[in-house]
Coordinates of C-alpha atoms and ligand atoms in Angstrom, one line a residue:
M1 CA 0.0 0.0 0.0
E2 CA 1.4 3.4 -1.1
I3 CA 0.4 6.5 0.8
A4 CA 1.4 8.8 -2.2
N5 CA -1.6 10.5 -3.8
K6 CA -4.1 8.9 -1.4
V7 CA -6.6 11.3 0.3
F8 CA -6.9 11.4 4.0
I9 CA -9.0 13.3 6.6
V10 CA -7.2 14.0 10.0
T11 CA -9.6 15.2 12.7
G12 CA -7.9 17.2 15.4
G13 CA -5.3 17.8 12.7
A14 CA -4.5 21.4 13.8
S15 CA -2.5 20.3 16.9
G16 CA -0.5 17.6 18.6
L17 CA -0.8 14.0 17.4
G18 CA -3.1 15.0 14.6
A19 CA -0.7 17.7 13.3
G20 CA 2.2 15.2 13.4
T21 CA 0.1 12.8 11.4
V22 CA -0.7 15.4 8.8
R23 CA 3.0 16.2 8.4
M24 CA 3.9 12.5 8.0
L25 CA 1.1 11.9 5.4
V26 CA 2.1 15.0 3.4
E27 CA 5.8 14.0 3.5
N28 CA 4.7 10.7 2.0
G29 CA 2.8 12.4 -0.8
A30 CA -0.8 12.1 0.5
K31 CA -3.4 14.8 0.1
V32 CA -4.9 15.8 3.5
V33 CA -8.0 17.5 4.8
I34 CA -7.3 18.9 8.2
A35 CA -10.6 18.8 10.2
D36 CA -10.6 20.7 13.4
V37 CA -12.4 23.4 15.4
Q38 CA -9.3 25.5 16.0
D39 CA -9.4 27.5 12.8
E40 CA -6.3 29.6 13.1
P41 CA -3.7 26.9 13.6
G42 CA -5.6 24.6 11.3
E43 CA -5.5 27.2 8.5
A44 CA -1.9 28.0 9.2
L45 CA -0.8 24.3 9.0
A46 CA -2.8 23.8 5.8
K47 CA -1.2 26.8 4.2
E48 CA 2.3 25.8 5.2
L49 CA 1.8 22.3 3.8
G50 CA -0.4 23.2 0.8
Q51 CA -3.4 21.2 2.1
R52 CA -7.0 21.9 2.9
Y53 CA -8.5 23.0 6.2
V54 CA -12.1 22.5 7.0
H55 CA -13.8 23.7 10.2
C56 CA -15.3 20.5 11.5
D57 CA -16.8 19.8 14.9
V58 CA -16.7 16.0 14.9
T59 CA -19.9 15.8 17.0
Q60 CA -21.9 17.5 14.1
E61 CA -23.1 15.3 11.2
A62 CA -23.2 18.3 8.8
D63 CA -19.6 19.2 9.7
G64 CA -18.5 15.6 9.1
K65 CA -20.2 15.6 5.7
S66 CA -18.4 18.9 4.8
A67 CA -15.0 17.3 5.7
V68 CA -15.8 14.2 3.6
A69 CA -17.0 16.4 0.7
A70 CA -13.8 18.5 0.8
A71 CA -11.8 15.3 0.7
Q72 CA -13.7 13.9 -2.2
E73 CA -12.9 17.1 -4.1
L74 CA -9.2 16.0 -3.9
G75 CA -9.9 12.4 -5.0
A76 CA -11.3 9.2 -3.5
L77 CA -11.2 9.4 0.3
F78 CA -8.9 6.5 1.4
G79 CA -8.0 7.3 5.0
L80 CA -9.5 8.7 8.2
V81 CA -7.4 9.4 11.2
N82 CA -9.5 10.4 14.2
C83 CA -7.3 12.5 16.6
A84 CA -9.9 15.0 17.8
G85 CA -10.3 14.7 21.5
V86 CA -10.6 16.5 24.9
A87 CA -9.4 15.4 28.3
P88 CA -10.8 17.5 31.1
A89 CA -10.5 16.0 34.5
A90 CA -13.1 15.9 37.3
K91 CA -13.5 13.9 40.5
I92 CA -16.8 12.2 41.1
V93 CA -17.4 14.2 44.3
G94 CA -15.5 17.1 45.7
K95 CA -15.5 20.7 47.0
N96 CA -17.4 21.9 44.0
G97 CA -20.0 19.2 44.1
A98 CA -20.5 16.0 42.0
H99 CA -18.9 15.5 38.6
P100 CA -21.0 17.6 36.3
L101 CA -23.2 15.4 34.1
D102 CA -22.8 17.8 31.1
L103 CA -19.0 17.5 31.3
F104 CA -19.3 13.7 31.1
Q105 CA -21.7 14.0 28.2
K106 CA -19.4 16.4 26.4
V107 CA -16.3 14.2 26.7
V108 CA -18.2 11.1 25.5
S109 CA -19.8 13.2 22.7
I110 CA -16.5 14.4 21.3
N111 CA -14.2 11.5 22.0
L112 CA -16.5 8.6 21.3
I113 CA -19.6 9.6 19.4
G114 CA -17.5 12.1 17.4
S115 CA -15.1 9.4 16.3
F116 CA -18.1 7.2 15.4
N117 CA -19.8 10.0 13.4
M118 CA -16.6 10.5 11.3
M119 CA -16.1 6.8 10.8
R120 CA -19.6 6.1 9.5
L121 CA -19.5 9.0 7.1
A122 CA -16.0 8.1 5.9
A123 CA -16.9 4.4 5.5
E124 CA -19.9 5.4 3.4
A125 CA -17.6 7.3 1.0
M126 CA -14.8 4.7 1.1
S127 CA -17.2 1.8 0.2
A128 CA -17.7 3.4 -3.2
N129 CA -14.0 3.4 -3.9
T130 CA -12.5 1.3 -6.7
P131 CA -10.6 -1.4 -4.6
E132 CA -6.8 -1.6 -4.6
P133 CA -5.4 -4.8 -6.1
T134 CA -5.4 -6.2 -2.5
G135 CA -9.2 -5.5 -2.3
E136 CA -8.7 -2.7 0.1
R137 CA -10.9 0.4 -0.1
G138 CA -9.8 2.4 2.9
V139 CA -8.5 2.5 6.4
M140 CA -9.7 4.2 9.5
I141 CA -7.6 4.8 12.6
N142 CA -9.0 6.0 15.9
T143 CA -7.2 7.4 19.0
A144 CA -8.0 5.9 22.4
S145 CA -5.7 6.1 25.4
V146 CA -4.1 3.9 27.9
A147 CA -6.7 5.4 30.2
A148 CA -9.1 3.0 28.5
F149 CA -7.5 0.2 30.4
D150 CA -5.9 2.0 33.4
G151 CA -7.9 5.1 34.1
Q152 CA -6.7 7.4 36.9
I153 CA -8.6 9.4 39.4
G154 CA -10.5 12.2 37.7
Q155 CA -10.6 10.3 34.4
A156 CA -14.0 8.7 34.6
A157 CA -15.4 10.4 31.6
Y158 CA -12.2 10.3 29.6
A159 CA -11.5 6.7 30.4
A160 CA -15.1 5.7 29.6
S161 CA -15.0 7.5 26.2
K162 CA -11.6 5.9 25.3
A163 CA -12.8 2.5 26.4
G164 CA -15.7 3.0 24.0
V165 CA -13.4 3.9 21.2
A166 CA -11.3 0.7 21.8
G167 CA -14.5 -1.3 22.1
M168 CA -16.0 -0.3 18.8
T169 CA -12.9 -1.0 16.8
L170 CA -13.3 -4.8 16.4
P171 CA -17.0 -4.9 15.6
I172 CA -16.6 -2.1 13.1
A173 CA -13.6 -3.9 11.5
R174 CA -15.6 -7.1 11.3
D175 CA -18.6 -5.3 9.9
L176 CA -16.6 -3.6 7.1
A177 CA -14.3 -6.4 6.3
K178 CA -16.3 -7.5 3.2
T179 CA -16.1 -3.9 2.0
G180 CA -12.3 -3.9 2.2
I181 CA -12.2 -1.1 4.8
R182 CA -10.0 -1.6 7.9
C183 CA -10.4 -0.1 11.3
M184 CA -7.7 0.2 13.9
T185 CA -7.2 2.1 17.1
I186 CA -4.0 3.5 18.7
A187 CA -4.0 3.8 22.5
P188 CA -1.2 6.4 23.3
G189 CA 0.4 6.7 26.7
I190 CA 1.7 10.2 27.5
F191 CA 2.7 12.4 24.6
G192 CA 4.1 15.9 24.6
T193 CA 1.3 17.9 23.1
P194 CA -0.7 20.9 24.2
M195 CA -3.1 18.5 26.0
I196 CA -0.2 17.6 28.3
F197 CA 1.7 20.9 28.2
G198 CA -1.3 22.5 29.9
M199 CA -0.6 20.5 33.0
P200 CA 1.6 21.7 35.9
Q201 CA 5.3 21.0 35.3
E202 CA 5.5 18.6 38.3
V203 CA 2.7 16.5 36.8
Q204 CA 4.4 16.4 33.4
D205 CA 7.7 15.3 35.1
S206 CA 6.0 12.6 37.1
L207 CA 4.2 11.4 33.9
A208 CA 7.5 11.3 32.0
A209 CA 9.1 9.4 34.9
S210 CA 6.4 6.7 34.6
I211 CA 7.7 5.7 31.1
P212 CA 10.4 3.1 31.7
F213 CA 11.7 3.1 28.2
P214 CA 12.4 5.3 26.2
A215 CA 12.1 7.3 29.5
R216 CA 10.6 10.4 27.7
L217 CA 7.3 11.7 26.7
G218 CA 6.0 10.4 23.4
R219 CA 6.3 12.7 20.4
P220 CA 3.8 13.3 17.6
E221 CA 6.3 11.6 15.2
D222 CA 6.1 8.4 17.3
Y223 CA 2.4 8.4 16.8
A224 CA 2.7 9.2 13.1
K225 CA 5.1 6.3 12.6
L226 CA 2.5 3.9 13.9
V227 CA -0.2 5.5 11.6
Y228 CA 2.2 4.9 8.7
S229 CA 2.7 1.3 9.7
I230 CA -1.0 0.7 10.0
V231 CA -1.8 2.3 6.7
T232 CA 0.9 0.3 4.9
N233 CA 0.2 -3.1 6.5
D234 CA -3.2 -4.5 5.6
M235 CA -2.8 -7.4 8.0
L236 CA -3.4 -4.9 10.8
N237 CA -7.2 -4.8 11.4
G238 CA -9.6 -4.7 14.3
E239 CA -6.8 -4.2 16.9
T240 CA -6.2 -1.5 19.6
I241 CA -2.4 -1.1 19.9
R242 CA -0.9 0.5 23.0
L243 CA 1.9 3.0 22.2
D244 CA 3.1 3.9 25.6
G245 CA 6.8 2.8 26.3
A246 CA 5.5 0.2 28.8
I247 CA 4.1 3.0 31.0
R248 CA 3.3 2.4 34.7
M249 CA 1.2 5.3 36.0
P250 CA 2.1 6.6 39.5
P251 CA -0.5 5.6 42.1
Ligands
NAD301 P1 -4.4 18.3 21.3 O1 -5.2 19.1 22.3 O2 -3.0 18.9 20.9 O3 -5.2 18.1 20.0 C1 -6.5 17.7 20.0 C2 -7.2 18.4 18.8 O4 -8.6 18.0 18.8 C3 -7.2 20.0 19.0 O5 -6.7 20.6 17.8 C4 -8.6 20.3 19.2 O6 -9.0 21.6 18.6 C5 -9.3 19.2 18.4 N1 -10.7 19.0 18.9 C6 -11.3 19.1 20.1 N2 -12.6 19.0 20.1 C7 -12.9 18.8 18.8 C8 -14.1 18.7 18.1 N3 -15.3 18.6 18.7 N4 -14.1 18.6 16.7 C9 -12.9 18.6 16.0 N5 -11.7 18.8 16.6 C10 -11.7 18.9 18.0 O7 -4.2 16.9 21.9 P2 -3.4 15.6 21.5 O8 -2.5 15.2 22.6 O9 -2.8 15.8 20.1 O10 -4.6 14.6 21.4 C11 -5.0 13.9 20.2 C12 -5.7 12.6 20.6 O11 -4.9 11.8 21.3 C13 -6.9 12.9 21.6 O12 -8.0 12.1 21.2 C14 -6.4 12.5 22.9 O13 -7.4 12.1 23.8 C15 -5.5 11.4 22.5 N6 -4.4 11.1 23.5 C16 -3.5 12.0 23.8 C17 -2.5 11.7 24.8 C18 -1.4 12.6 25.2 O14 -0.7 12.3 26.1 N7 -1.3 13.8 24.5 C19 -2.5 10.4 25.4 C20 -3.5 9.5 25.1 C21 -4.5 9.8 24.1

């Protein structure tokens, strides 16, 4: 499988892991639609790399359709990388009262339902593709988190949303197998992105110390390399792969 000239959508592509993925795909000759809600950095990255930016809130069906339509203007949509996500923390009870229900709903809506929304729209478009000689019509990659398996205090909503992402991967892969569309999920550990850089330095240090090897925070390039491997290896299907340096979270 060659990435060159294939068309991809990267949600959350304006920042962090998504932006690293956009760079990797473009370096390998792909055409990319950056789909995000952060218009300024999204437009800037698209301009720098000569690609398209589309304002796309992944929770909105109409926005997802616009992103798919923008991709189809560049050619047949072949790949979707779902990186859009949020990670607010909240304890179940505390000084400020119980975990707000609307916060839980928002996290699940963006991280889980938003990923599903983009997948079903992308799969619909991909299923009309002329298959590759291998029979493949497309590939979809989601982003879960090690929190899906090892959630920490304050991560109830986040961990639930990411467990949902991991959980839907295999049934969707099985469902779409006859169509030649693969579905995979990456579960990152701790990566140096704005999501983590927003935390206090001591928290960042303790997170980095929890990675035995390579004893550093993950980098967007580490994530992008796994995306490359998944796209180019059609035996990878229906799995959730941890990408975490054998992390052991502090208690
Ligand atoms: P980031 O904050 O740098 O990027 C997330 C992007 O998602 C942002 O550009 C943001 O604007 C976008 N986004 C948020 N809500 C959106 C919506 N409704 N529609 C479209 N775009 C939206 O964070 P990141 O670290 O690059 O995170 C990427 C993904 O990786 C997320 O799903 C996150 O949960 C996951 N993840 C990150 C880490 C980490 O340590 N950084 C670890 C595990 C999982």
